[in-house]
Short mmCIF file of C-alpha atoms and ligand atoms in Angstrom, two decimals:
data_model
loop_
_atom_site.label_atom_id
_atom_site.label_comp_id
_atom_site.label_asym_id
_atom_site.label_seq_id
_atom_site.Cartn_x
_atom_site.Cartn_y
_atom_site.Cartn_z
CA UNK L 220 0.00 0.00 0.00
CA UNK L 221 1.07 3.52 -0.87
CA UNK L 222 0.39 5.57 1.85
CA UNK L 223 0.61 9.51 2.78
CA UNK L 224 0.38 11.47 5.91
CA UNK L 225 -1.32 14.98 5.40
CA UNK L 226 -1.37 17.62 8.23
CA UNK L 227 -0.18 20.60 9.57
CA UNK L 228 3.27 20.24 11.46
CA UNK L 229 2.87 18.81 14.94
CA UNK L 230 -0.13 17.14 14.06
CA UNK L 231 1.18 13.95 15.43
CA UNK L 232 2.12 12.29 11.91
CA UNK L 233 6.02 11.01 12.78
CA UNK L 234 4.52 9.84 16.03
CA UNK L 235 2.33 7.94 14.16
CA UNK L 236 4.15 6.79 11.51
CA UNK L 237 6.19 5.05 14.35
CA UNK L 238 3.03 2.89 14.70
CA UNK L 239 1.83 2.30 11.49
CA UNK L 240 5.42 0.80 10.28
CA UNK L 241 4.79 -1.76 13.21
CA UNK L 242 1.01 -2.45 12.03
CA UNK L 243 1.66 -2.15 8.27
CA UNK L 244 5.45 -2.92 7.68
CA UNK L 245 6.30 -0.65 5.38
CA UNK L 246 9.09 1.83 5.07
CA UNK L 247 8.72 5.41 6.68
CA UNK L 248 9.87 7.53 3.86
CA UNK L 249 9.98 11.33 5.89
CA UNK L 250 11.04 13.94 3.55
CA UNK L 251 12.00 15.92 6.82
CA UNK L 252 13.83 13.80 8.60
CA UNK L 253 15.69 13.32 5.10
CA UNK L 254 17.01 16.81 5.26
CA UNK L 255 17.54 16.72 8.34
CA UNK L 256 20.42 13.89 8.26
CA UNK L 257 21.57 15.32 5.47
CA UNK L 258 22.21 18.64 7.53
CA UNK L 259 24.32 16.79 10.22
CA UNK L 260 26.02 14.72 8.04
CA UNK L 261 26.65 18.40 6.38
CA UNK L 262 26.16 17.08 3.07
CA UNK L 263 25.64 19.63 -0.03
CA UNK L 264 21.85 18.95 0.34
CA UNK L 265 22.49 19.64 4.13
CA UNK L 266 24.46 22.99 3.19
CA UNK L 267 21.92 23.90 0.87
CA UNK L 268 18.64 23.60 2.96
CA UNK L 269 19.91 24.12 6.52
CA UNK L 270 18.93 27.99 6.29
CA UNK L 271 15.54 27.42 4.77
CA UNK L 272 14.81 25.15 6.89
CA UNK L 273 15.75 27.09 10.09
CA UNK L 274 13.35 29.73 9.02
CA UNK L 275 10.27 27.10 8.98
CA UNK L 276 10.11 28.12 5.00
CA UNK L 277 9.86 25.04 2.00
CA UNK L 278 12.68 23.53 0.07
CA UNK L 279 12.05 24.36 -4.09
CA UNK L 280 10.11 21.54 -5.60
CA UNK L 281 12.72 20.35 -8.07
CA UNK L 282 15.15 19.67 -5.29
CA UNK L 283 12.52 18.42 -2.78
CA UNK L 284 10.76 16.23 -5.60
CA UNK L 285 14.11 14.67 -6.91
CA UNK L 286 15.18 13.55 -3.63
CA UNK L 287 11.68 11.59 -3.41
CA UNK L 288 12.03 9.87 -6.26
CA UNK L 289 14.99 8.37 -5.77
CA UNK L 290 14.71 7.33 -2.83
CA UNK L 291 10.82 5.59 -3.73
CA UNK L 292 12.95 4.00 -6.16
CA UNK L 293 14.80 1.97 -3.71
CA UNK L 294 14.18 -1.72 -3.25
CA UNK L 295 12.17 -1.23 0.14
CA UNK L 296 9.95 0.73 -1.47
CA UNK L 297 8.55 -1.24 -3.86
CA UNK L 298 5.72 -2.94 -1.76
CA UNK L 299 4.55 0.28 -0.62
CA UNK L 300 5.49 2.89 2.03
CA UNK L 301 4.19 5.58 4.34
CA UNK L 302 5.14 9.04 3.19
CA UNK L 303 5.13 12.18 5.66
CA UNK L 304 5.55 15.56 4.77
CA UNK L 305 5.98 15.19 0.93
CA UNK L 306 3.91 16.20 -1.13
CA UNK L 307 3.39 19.82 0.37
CA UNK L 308 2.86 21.92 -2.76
CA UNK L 309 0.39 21.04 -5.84
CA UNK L 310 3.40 20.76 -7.61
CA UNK L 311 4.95 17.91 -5.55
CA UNK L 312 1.74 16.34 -5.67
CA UNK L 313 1.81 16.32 -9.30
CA UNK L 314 4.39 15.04 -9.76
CA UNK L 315 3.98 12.54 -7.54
CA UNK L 316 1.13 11.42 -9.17
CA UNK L 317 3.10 10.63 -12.52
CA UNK L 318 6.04 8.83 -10.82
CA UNK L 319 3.93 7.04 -8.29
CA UNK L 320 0.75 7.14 -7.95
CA UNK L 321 -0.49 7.00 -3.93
CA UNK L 322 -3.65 4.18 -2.52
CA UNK L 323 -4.93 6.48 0.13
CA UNK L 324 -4.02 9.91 2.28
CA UNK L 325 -4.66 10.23 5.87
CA UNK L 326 -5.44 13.58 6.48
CA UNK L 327 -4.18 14.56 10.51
CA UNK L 328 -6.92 17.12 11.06
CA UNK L 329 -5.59 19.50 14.29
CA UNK L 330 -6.57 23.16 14.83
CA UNK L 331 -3.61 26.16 14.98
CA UNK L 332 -4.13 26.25 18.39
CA UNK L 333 -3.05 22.27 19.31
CA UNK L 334 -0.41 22.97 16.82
CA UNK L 335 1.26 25.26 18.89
CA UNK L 336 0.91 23.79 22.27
CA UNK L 337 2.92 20.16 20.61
CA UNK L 338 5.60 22.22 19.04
CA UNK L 339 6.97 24.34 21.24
CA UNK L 340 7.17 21.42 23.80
CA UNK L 341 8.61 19.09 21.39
CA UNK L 342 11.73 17.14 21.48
CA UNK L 343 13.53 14.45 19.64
CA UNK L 344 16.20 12.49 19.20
CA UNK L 345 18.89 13.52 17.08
CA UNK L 346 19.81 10.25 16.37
CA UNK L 347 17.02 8.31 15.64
CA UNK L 348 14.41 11.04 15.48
CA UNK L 349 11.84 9.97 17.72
CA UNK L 350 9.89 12.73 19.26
CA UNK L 351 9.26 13.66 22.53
CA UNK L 352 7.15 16.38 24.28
CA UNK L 353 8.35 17.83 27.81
CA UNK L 354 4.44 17.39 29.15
CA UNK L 355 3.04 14.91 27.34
CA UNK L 356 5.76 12.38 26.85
CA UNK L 357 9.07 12.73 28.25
CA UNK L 358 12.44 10.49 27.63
CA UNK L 359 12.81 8.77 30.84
CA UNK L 360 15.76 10.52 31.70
CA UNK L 361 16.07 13.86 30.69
CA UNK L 362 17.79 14.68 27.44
CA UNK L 363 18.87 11.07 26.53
CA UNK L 364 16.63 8.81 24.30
CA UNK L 365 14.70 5.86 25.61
CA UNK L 366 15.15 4.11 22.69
CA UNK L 367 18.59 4.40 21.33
CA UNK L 368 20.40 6.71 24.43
CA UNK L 369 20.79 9.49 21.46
CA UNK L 370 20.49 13.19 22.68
CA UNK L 371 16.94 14.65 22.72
CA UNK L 372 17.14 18.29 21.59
CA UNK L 373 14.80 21.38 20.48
CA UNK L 374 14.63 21.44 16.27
CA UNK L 375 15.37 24.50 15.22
CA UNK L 376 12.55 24.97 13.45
CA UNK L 377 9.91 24.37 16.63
CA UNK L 378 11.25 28.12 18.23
CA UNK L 379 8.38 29.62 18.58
CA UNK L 380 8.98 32.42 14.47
CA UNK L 381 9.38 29.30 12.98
CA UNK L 382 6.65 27.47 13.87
CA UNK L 383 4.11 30.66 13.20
CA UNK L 384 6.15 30.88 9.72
CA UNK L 385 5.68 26.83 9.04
CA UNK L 386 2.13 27.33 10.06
CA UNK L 387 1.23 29.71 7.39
CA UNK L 388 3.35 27.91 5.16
CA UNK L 389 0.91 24.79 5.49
CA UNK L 390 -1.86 27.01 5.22
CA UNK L 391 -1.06 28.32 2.30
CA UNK L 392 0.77 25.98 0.32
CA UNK L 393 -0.31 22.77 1.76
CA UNK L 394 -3.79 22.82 2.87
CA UNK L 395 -4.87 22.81 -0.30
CA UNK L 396 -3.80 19.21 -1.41
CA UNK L 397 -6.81 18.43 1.35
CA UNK L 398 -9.15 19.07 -1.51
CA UNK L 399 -6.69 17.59 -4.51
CA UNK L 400 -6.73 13.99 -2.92
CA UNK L 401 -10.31 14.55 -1.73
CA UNK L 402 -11.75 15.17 -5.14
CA UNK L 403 -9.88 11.93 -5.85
CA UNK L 404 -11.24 10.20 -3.90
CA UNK L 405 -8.24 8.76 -1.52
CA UNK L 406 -8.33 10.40 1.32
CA UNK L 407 -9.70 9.90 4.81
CA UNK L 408 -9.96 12.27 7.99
CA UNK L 409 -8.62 11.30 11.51
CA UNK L 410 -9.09 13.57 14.24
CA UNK L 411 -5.03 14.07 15.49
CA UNK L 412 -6.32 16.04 19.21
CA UNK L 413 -6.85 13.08 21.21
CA UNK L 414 -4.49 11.13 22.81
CA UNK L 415 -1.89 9.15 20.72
CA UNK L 416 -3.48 5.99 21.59
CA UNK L 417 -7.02 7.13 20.64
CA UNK L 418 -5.55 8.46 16.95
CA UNK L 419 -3.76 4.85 16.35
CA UNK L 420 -7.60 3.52 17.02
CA UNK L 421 -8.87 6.01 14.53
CA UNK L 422 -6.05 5.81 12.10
CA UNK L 423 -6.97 1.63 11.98
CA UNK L 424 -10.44 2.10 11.80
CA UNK L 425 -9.92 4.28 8.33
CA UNK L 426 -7.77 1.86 6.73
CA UNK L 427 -10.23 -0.45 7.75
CA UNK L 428 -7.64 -2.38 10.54
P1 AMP P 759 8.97 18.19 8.74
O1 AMP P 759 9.89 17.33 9.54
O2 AMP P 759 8.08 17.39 7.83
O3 AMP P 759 8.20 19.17 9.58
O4 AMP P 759 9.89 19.05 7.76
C1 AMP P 759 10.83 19.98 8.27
C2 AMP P 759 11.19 21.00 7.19
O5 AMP P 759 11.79 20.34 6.07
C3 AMP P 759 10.02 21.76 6.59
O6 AMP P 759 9.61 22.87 7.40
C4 AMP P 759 10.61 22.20 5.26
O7 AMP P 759 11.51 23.27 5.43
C5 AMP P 759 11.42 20.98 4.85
N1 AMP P 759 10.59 20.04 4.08
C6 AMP P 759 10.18 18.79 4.43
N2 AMP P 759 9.43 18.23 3.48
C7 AMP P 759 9.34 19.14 2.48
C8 AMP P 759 8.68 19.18 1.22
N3 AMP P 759 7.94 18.15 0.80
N4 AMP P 759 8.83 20.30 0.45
C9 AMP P 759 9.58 21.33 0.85
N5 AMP P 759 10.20 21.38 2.03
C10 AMP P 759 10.10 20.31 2.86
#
């Protein structure tokens, strides 16, 4: 199954991508998280997007929509995959659509205001990205990753400019793939404020789990 995870940042999506690898086994493809190894490993990608990325503003398309399709050319990819945060333009979208064509969007439906509360208490790991929040869900010991022992740090990007700027961003350039995939007749709605647990239940129930 070709999966994609639509919604605002801090909607919960990398959270739950965690779970729906275990449930679906498929790879996590996360255009984010991409660019973001690429910026530690200081790579020219990482040179080239570390400042835009900073400011909470998009990567161009051509670079952002390359980058996809090589890597959904990979071997791993072939039975399917979850994507998260790509496409976030029409134009990704659209190009998506020639190069591989997606089974069905989940859109992560959270208002501005729940947006804001995750993000600026956000963590994660910087080695093996999993998030964190400093109320909600805290590394047992503070700072170091449950998981992997990795050090849990602020993103950049979740200072409080950015995350107005990435807000608007979505807004404006993202939102409206909401009505592109729904016109097509792929996508479904879960409702990302409850609790984690409670969106897993509702993220099964519309893939029919
Ligand atoms: P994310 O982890 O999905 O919130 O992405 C972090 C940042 O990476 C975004 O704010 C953008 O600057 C950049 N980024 C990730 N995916 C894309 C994309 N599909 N198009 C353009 N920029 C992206």
């Amino acid at each position: 199954m070709k999966l994609l995870f639509l919604g605002p940042p801090g909607a919960g999506k990398g959270t739950l991508a965690v779970k729906a690898v275990e449930l679906l086994k498929l790879p996590h493809i996360s255009t984010g998280a991409i660019f973001r190894s690429a910026i530690a490993g200081k790579s020219p990608l990482g040179l080239k997007v570390k400042g835009i990325i900073d400011s909470g503003q998009l990567v161009d398309d051509e670079t952002t929509i390359e980058l996809v399709k090589e890597r959904l050319a990979l071997e791993d990819a072939k039975k399917g995959f979850i994507l998260d945060g790509f496409p976030r333009t029409i134009p990704q979208a659209k190009a998506l659509a020639e190069f591989s064509p997606i089974d069905r969007v989940i859109n992560f439906d959270i208002p501005d205001s729940g947006v804001v509360e995750r993000l600026s208490g956000r963590r994660v790991c910087r080695n093996c990205g999993l998030n964190y929040h400093i109320v909600f869900s805290k590394p047992k010991k503070e700072g170091i990753c449950d998981a992997c022992g990795g050090e849990v740090y602020v993103r950049d990007d979740d200072r409080e400019e950015a995350i107005r700027k990435r807000l608007r961003v979505y807004r404006d350039q993202t939102a409206p793939l909401i009505g592109f995939y729904r016109e097509q007749g792929i996508l479904v709605d879960v409702d990302a404020r409850p609790p984690v647990e409670e969106v897993v239940e509702n993220f099964k129930k519309a893939l029919g789990l």
